[in-house]
Each structure stands twice: as C-alpha cells, then as structure tokens.
Short mmCIF file of C-alpha atoms in Angstrom, two decimals:
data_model
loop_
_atom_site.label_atom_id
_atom_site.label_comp_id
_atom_site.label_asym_id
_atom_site.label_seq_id
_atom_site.Cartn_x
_atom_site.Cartn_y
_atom_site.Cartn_z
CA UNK A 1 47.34 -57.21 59.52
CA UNK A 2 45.56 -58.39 56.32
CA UNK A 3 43.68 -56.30 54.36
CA UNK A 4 40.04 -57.34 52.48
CA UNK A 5 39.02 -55.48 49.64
CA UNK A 6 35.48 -56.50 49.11
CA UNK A 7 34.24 -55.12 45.42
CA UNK A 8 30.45 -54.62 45.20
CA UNK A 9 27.80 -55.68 42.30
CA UNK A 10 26.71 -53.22 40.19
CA UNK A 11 26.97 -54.37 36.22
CA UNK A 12 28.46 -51.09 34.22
CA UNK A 13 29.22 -49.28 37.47
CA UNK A 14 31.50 -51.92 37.93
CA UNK A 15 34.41 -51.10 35.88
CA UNK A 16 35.28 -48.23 39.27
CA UNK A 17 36.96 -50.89 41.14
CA UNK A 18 39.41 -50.37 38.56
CA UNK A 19 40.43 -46.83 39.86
CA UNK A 20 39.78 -47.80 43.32
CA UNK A 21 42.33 -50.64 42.53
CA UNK A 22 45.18 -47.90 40.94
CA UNK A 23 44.30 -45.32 43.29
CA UNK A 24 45.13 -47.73 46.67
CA UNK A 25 48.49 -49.36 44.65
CA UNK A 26 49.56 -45.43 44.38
CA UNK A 27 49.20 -45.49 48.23
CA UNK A 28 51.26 -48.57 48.70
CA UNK A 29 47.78 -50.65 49.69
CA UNK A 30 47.87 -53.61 48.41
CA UNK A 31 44.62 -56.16 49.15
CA UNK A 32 45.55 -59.75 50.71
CA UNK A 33 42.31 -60.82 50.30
CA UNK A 34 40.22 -60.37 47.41
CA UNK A 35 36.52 -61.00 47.29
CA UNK A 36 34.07 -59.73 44.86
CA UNK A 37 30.16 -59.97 43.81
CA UNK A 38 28.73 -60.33 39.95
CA UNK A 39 30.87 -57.23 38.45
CA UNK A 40 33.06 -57.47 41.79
CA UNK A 41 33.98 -60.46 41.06
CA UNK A 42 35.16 -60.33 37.54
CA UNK A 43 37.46 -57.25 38.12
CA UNK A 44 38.76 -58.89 41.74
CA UNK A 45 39.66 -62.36 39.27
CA UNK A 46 41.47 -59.54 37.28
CA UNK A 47 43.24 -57.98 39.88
CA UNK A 48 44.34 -61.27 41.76
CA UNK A 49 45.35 -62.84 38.29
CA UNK A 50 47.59 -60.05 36.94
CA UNK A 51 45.12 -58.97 34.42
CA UNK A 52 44.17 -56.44 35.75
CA UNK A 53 46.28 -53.53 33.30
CA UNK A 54 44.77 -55.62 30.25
CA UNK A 55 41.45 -55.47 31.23
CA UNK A 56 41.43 -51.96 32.01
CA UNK A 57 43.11 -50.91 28.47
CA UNK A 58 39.90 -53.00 26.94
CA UNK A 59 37.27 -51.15 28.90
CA UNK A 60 38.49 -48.10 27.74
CA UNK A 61 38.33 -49.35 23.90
CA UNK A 62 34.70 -50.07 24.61
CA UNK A 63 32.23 -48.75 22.19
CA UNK A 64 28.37 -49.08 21.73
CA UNK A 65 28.66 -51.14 18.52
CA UNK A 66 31.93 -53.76 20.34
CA UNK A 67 29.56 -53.59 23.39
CA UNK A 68 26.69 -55.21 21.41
CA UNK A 69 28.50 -58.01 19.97
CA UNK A 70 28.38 -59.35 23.08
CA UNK A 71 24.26 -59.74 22.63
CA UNK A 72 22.49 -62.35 20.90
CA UNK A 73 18.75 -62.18 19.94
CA UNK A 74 18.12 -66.02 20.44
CA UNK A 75 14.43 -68.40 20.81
CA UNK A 76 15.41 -69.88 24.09
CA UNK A 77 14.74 -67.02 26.21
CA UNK A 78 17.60 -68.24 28.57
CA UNK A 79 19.75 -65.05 28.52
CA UNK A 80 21.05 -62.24 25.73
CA UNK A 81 24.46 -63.23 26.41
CA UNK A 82 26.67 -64.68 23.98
CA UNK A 83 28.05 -67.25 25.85
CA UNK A 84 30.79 -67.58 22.83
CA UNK A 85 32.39 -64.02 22.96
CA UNK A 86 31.84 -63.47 26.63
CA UNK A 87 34.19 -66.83 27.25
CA UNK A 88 36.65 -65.67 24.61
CA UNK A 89 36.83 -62.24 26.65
CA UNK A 90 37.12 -63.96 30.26
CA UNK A 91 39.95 -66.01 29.28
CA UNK A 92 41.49 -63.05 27.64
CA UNK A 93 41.26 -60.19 29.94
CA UNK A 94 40.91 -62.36 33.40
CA UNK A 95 42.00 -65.56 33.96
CA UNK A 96 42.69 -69.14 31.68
CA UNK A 97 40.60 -71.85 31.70
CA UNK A 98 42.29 -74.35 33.92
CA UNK A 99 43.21 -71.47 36.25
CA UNK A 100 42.25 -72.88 40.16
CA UNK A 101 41.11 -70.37 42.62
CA UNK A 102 43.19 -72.30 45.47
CA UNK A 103 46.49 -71.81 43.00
CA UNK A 104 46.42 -67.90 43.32
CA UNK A 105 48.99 -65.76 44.83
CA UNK A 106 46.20 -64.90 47.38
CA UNK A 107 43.00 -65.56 49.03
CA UNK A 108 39.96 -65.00 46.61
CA UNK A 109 35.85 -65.56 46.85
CA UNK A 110 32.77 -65.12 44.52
CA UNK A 111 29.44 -65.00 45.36
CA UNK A 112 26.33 -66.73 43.58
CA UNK A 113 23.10 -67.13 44.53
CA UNK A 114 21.35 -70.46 44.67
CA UNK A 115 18.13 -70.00 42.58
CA UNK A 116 16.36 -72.73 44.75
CA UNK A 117 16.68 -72.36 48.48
CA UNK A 118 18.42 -68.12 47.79
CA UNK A 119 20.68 -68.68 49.78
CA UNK A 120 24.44 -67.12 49.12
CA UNK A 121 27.29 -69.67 47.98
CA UNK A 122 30.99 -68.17 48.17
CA UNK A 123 33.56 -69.72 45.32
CA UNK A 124 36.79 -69.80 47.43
CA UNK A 125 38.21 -73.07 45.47
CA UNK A 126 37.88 -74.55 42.28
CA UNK A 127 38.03 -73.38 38.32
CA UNK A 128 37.87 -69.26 38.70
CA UNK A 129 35.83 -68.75 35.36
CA UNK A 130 33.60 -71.13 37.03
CA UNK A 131 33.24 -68.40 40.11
CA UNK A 132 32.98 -65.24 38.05
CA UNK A 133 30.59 -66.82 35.67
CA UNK A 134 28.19 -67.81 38.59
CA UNK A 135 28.60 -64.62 39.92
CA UNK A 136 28.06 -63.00 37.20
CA UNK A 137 24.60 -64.45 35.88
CA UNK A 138 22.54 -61.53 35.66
CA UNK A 139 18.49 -63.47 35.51
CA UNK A 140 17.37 -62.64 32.24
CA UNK A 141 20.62 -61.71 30.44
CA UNK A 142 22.69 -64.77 31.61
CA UNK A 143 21.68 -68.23 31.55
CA UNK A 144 21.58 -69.86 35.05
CA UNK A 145 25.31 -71.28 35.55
CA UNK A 146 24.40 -75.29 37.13
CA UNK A 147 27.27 -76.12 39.69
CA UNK A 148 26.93 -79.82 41.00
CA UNK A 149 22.90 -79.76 42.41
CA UNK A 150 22.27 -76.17 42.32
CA UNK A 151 21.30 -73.43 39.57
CA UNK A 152 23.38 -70.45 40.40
CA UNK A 153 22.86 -66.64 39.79
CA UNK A 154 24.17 -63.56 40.32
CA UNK A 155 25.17 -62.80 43.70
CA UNK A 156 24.11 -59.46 44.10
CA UNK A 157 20.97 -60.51 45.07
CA UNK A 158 21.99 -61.93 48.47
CA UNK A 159 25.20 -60.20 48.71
CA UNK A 160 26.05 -56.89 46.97
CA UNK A 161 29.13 -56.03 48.95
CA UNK A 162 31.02 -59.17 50.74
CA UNK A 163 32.30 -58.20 53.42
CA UNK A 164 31.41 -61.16 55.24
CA UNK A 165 33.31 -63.39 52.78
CA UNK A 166 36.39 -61.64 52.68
CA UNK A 167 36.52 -61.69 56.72
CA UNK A 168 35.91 -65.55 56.44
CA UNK A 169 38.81 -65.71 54.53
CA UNK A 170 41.23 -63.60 57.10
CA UNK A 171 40.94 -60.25 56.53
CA UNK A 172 41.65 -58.23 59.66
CA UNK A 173 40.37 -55.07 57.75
CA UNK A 174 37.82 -54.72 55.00
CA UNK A 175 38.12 -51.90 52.42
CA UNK A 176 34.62 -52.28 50.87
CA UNK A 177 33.37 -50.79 47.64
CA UNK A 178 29.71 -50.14 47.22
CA UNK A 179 28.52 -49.02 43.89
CA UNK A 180 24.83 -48.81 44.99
CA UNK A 181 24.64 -45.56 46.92
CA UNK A 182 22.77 -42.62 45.84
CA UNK A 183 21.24 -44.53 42.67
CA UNK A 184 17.71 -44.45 44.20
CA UNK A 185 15.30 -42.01 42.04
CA UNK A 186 18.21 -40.81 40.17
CA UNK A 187 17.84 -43.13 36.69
CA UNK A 188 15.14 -40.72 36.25
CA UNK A 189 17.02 -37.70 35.97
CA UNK A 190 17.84 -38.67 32.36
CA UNK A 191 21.37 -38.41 32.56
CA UNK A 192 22.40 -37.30 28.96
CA UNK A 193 25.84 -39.51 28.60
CA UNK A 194 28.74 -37.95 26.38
CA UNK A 195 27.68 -37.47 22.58
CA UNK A 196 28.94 -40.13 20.09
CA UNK A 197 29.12 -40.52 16.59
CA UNK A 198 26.32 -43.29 15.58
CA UNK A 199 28.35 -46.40 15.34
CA UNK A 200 25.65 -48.04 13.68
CA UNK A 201 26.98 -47.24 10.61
CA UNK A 202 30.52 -48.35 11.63
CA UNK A 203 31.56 -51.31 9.33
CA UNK A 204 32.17 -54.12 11.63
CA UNK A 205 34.77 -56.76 11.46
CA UNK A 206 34.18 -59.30 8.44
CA UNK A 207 31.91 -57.16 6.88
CA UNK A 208 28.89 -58.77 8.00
CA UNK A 209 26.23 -58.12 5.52
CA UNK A 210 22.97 -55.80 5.81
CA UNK A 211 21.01 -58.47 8.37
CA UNK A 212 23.35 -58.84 10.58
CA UNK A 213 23.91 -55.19 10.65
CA UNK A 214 20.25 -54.85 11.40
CA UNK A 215 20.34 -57.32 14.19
CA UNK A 216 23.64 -55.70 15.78
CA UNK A 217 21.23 -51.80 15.48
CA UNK A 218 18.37 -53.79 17.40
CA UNK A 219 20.66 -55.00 20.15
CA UNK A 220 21.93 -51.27 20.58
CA UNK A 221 18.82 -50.15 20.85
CA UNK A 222 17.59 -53.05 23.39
CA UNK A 223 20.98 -51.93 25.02
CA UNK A 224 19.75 -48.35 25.24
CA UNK A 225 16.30 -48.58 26.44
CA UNK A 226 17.38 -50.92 29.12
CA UNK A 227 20.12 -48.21 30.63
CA UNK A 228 17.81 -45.58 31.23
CA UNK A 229 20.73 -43.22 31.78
CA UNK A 230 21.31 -42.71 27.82
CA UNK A 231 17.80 -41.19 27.13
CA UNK A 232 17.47 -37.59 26.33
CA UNK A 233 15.54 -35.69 28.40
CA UNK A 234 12.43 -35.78 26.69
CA UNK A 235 9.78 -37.13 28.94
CA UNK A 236 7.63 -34.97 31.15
CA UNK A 237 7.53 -35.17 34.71
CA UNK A 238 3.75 -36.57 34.58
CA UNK A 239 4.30 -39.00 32.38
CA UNK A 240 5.06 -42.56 33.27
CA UNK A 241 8.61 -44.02 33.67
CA UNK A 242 8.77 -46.38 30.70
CA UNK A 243 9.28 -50.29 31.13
CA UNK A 244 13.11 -49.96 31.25
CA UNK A 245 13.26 -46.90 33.32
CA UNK A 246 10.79 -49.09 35.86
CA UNK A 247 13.41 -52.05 35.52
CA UNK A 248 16.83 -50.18 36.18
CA UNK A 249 14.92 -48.35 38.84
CA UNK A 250 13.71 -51.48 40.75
CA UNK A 251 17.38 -53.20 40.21
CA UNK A 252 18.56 -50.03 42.03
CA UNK A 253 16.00 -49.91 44.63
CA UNK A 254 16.72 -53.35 45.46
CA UNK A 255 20.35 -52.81 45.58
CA UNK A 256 20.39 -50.30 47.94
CA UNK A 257 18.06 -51.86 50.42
CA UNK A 258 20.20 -55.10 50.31
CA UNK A 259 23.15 -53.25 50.13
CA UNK A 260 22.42 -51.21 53.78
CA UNK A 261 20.57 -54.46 55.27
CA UNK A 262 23.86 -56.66 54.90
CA UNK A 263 26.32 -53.88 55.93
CA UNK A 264 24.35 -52.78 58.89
CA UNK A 265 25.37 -55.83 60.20
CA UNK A 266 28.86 -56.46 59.05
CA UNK A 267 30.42 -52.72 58.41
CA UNK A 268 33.55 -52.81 56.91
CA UNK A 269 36.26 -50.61 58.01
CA UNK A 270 36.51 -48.13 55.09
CA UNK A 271 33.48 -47.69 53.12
CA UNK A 272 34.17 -46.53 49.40
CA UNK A 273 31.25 -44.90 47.55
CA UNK A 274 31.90 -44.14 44.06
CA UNK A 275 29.25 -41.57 42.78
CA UNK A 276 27.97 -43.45 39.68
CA UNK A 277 24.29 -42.36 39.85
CA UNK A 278 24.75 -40.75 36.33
CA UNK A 279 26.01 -44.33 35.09
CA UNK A 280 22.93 -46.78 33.58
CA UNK A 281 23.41 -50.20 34.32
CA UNK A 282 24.56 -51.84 30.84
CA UNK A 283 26.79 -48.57 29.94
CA UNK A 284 29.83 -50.61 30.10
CA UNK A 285 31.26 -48.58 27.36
CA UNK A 286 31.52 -45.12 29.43
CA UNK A 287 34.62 -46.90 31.55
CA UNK A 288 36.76 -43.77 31.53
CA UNK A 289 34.20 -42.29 34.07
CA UNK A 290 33.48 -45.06 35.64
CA UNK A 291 36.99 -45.90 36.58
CA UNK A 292 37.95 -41.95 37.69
CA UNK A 293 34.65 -42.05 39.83
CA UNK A 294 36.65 -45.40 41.40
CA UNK A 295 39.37 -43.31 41.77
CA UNK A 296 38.12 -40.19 43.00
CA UNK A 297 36.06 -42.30 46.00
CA UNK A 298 39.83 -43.39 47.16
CA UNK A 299 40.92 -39.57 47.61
CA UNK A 300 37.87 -38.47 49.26
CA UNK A 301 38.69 -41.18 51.58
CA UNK A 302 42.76 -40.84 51.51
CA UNK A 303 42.92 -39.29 55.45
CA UNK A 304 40.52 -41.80 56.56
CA UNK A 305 42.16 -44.68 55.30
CA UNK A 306 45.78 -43.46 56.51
CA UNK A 307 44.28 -43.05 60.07
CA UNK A 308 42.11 -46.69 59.93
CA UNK A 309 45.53 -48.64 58.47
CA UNK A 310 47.72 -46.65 60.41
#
C-alpha cells in the first residue's frame, strides 16, 4: 500500500517535519506521496527533491541576525519578504528553478489559497518553486504569488493539514502532521526561548555600514514582537495582550479551528502532534527544538504506527 505523509502549516513550527521525516526513515517508512501546506510544503519539496539533509544543516545555522536578512522594510506594503534572498535560499536548499513537479521521483502537492473566490488550489504539476512559493505566501509578509487568473496565498488558511490532497493523489494511508495542537492560549505564557548573545552587534557580511546595521536591529525587533514566544515574562496577568501577542494568538486560534474542522472529516490514519506550543511563529532560528519535537511526536507514536502499517 502507499503511504501519504501530509505535512501541516505552521511557519517556524515547521522546521519538525524535519525530525518526523528522520525519525520514520530510521523505521524503514518511507512516504510515496508527499503533500504539504505553506511550511509543509517547503520541507515536503525538500524531502521529495533530495534536499532534504541540506536544508536541515541550514536550519540549524539559523541565527536571529541571518534570520533577519531575510526582511526588508520597503514603501509598498506588499510583504516584508525579500523576495531576492528568499529565491536564492529555495533554489539552494529545495529545489532548481526549472525543476517540474510531474518530473519527481514521486507524487507531490501544494496548497494555495485563491484570494478571490477562497477556495483551496493543490500544485500537483508544474514549476515546484512555483508551488511552495504560493503556498507559502503568508498575507502581510509575502506578496500575493499571481498564477494564470488567480492571486494565490498561503494555504493554511483553507487547508492546514492535506490530507485530502495526498489521498487524491493515491495514498492508501495518510501519516499526517499537525503543528497546530495545543497552541490555543499558550503564546501567552511568555515562553522565555534559550538565552543568546545579542547578535546585533555581530558584524555582518560586507561590513554593511551603521544604517544598514540599524535597519537589520529594527527588523529583529519587528521579528521579536511579532513571535510573542521570545518576550520575557514581564506583563501582568491584567494587563492587555499587546498587538503582536493578539496577532500570533488569532493565527493560532484560527489554526486550530480549521485544523479540527477539515480533519473531522477526512482523519488520517496516524495523527502526529508535535508539542510546539513554546515555539512563536517567526522563531525559525530555534530549529534544533523544533526538529527533536518532530522527532519525539514519531516515538510517542512508534507502537501505533507499527500496528496501523502492519
């Protein structure tokens, strides 16, 4: 029988497919058919392409200061993502520019979102930068991705965890991942993420003079207020959640409703649940947890998936 492995949105969180992706090839699984939403995606185009050792080696290298030179402060209000840098990484770390989604060693799908009609659109042919890109497009940090007569977005907002797609596509059993469980209330807790050394005063490459220093602190802290996971504990319980504490907590809340609507009615057959609630949504550079947490969600689940793929 083939086996789906249908990886779930979830931005930083993301980077746990990784160790649920190690942690199956340990126990001989390997996926036939690969699907994957927004963060989902880029790690399945990874996987599927035989990047997916190199990509892992450069989440680990992740840093605040390498993750912000992948912001721009810029007056068209389109996105904070430099379109520039985040190419040069896709094509590095998971797949070339002419690679074809129908050329790959196996069956792979992305899901976008149609800003007009929101309805769900699965990439299961064509250019596969085109398909992670789409599915990638965060509203408000990426620009809308135009594909023919539609505007596409991130497909987490239809779609967290496709199940559905990666059944369409012949999977007899669906190992999904779903990195939106147990987030609800808990980006208030005020996780306090490992202590670093301030990398704002890290020389970056080319020397870039004191201005662009400046801008590169600003993004950090942008990058920190939004991930309300890397404040210190210093608010009161009366006081009120401030704007980016209100905006990771509604990207969670809606998450996890969609998340439980969509797999209430397709259930896959093994349910991974990586327990991420202490990771904030841009934290991209805390990947050693994040992948371990991946990891970790296989072995709670190691009798259950010996007994379900027999």
């Amino acid at each position: 029988m083939k086996i789906g492995l249908a990886l779930g949105s979830g931005a930083a969180r993301g980077w746990s497919h990784i160790g649920v992706i190690n942690a199956l090839a340990e126990m001989g699984i390997e996926a036939d058919v690969v699907c994957g939403t927004s963060i989902g995606a880029l790690v399945g185009a990874a996987y599927v392409t035989g990047n997916l050792q190199p990509l892992e080696d450069y989440t680990l290298s992740l840093s605040r200061m390498k993750l912000a030179r992948f912001f721009e402060i810029n007056r068209s209000l389109k996105g904070f993502i430099n379109k520039e840098r985040f190419h040069d990484f896709l094509t590095e770390f998971v797949a070339a520019d002419d690679a074809r989604i129908e050329r790959l060693n196996k069956p792979f799908g992305a899901v976008a979102t149609d800003l007009e009609s929101g309805r769900e659109v699965w990439k299961t042919r064509g250019l596969v930068l085109e398909a992670v890109w789409a599915s990638v497009a965060i509203p408000g940090m990426f620009p809308t991705v135009r594909h023919k007569d539609q505007w596409l977005v991130d497909g987490g907002l239809v779609n967290p965890v496709p199940v559905s797609v990666c059944r369409a596509l012949g999977a007899d059993i669906v190992i999904a991942v779903n990195l939106n469980g147990g987030l609800v209330g808990k980006h208030l807790l005020k996780h306090r993420p490992p202590e670093e050394a301030d990398e704002t005063q890290v020389i970056v490459d080319n020397e870039p003079d004191r201005e662009e220093t400046t801008v590169m602190e600003r993004i950090v802290d942008l990058a920190r207020g939004y991930t309300a996971s890397v404040f210190t504990n210093n608010r009161s319980q009366d006081s009120s959640p401030s704007l980016y504490d209100a905006i990771a907590g509604s990207v969670n809340i809606i998450q996890d409703r969609i998340t439980r609507s969509r797999m209430a009615g397709d259930p896959p057959d093994i349910l991974l649940s990586p327990r991420l609630s202490q990771i904030g949504l841009l934290e991209f550079y805390r990947a050693n947890e994040t992948i371990e947490a991946g990891r970790a969600s296989v072995h709670r689940m190691k009798d259950e998936i010996i007994e379900v793929l027999g």
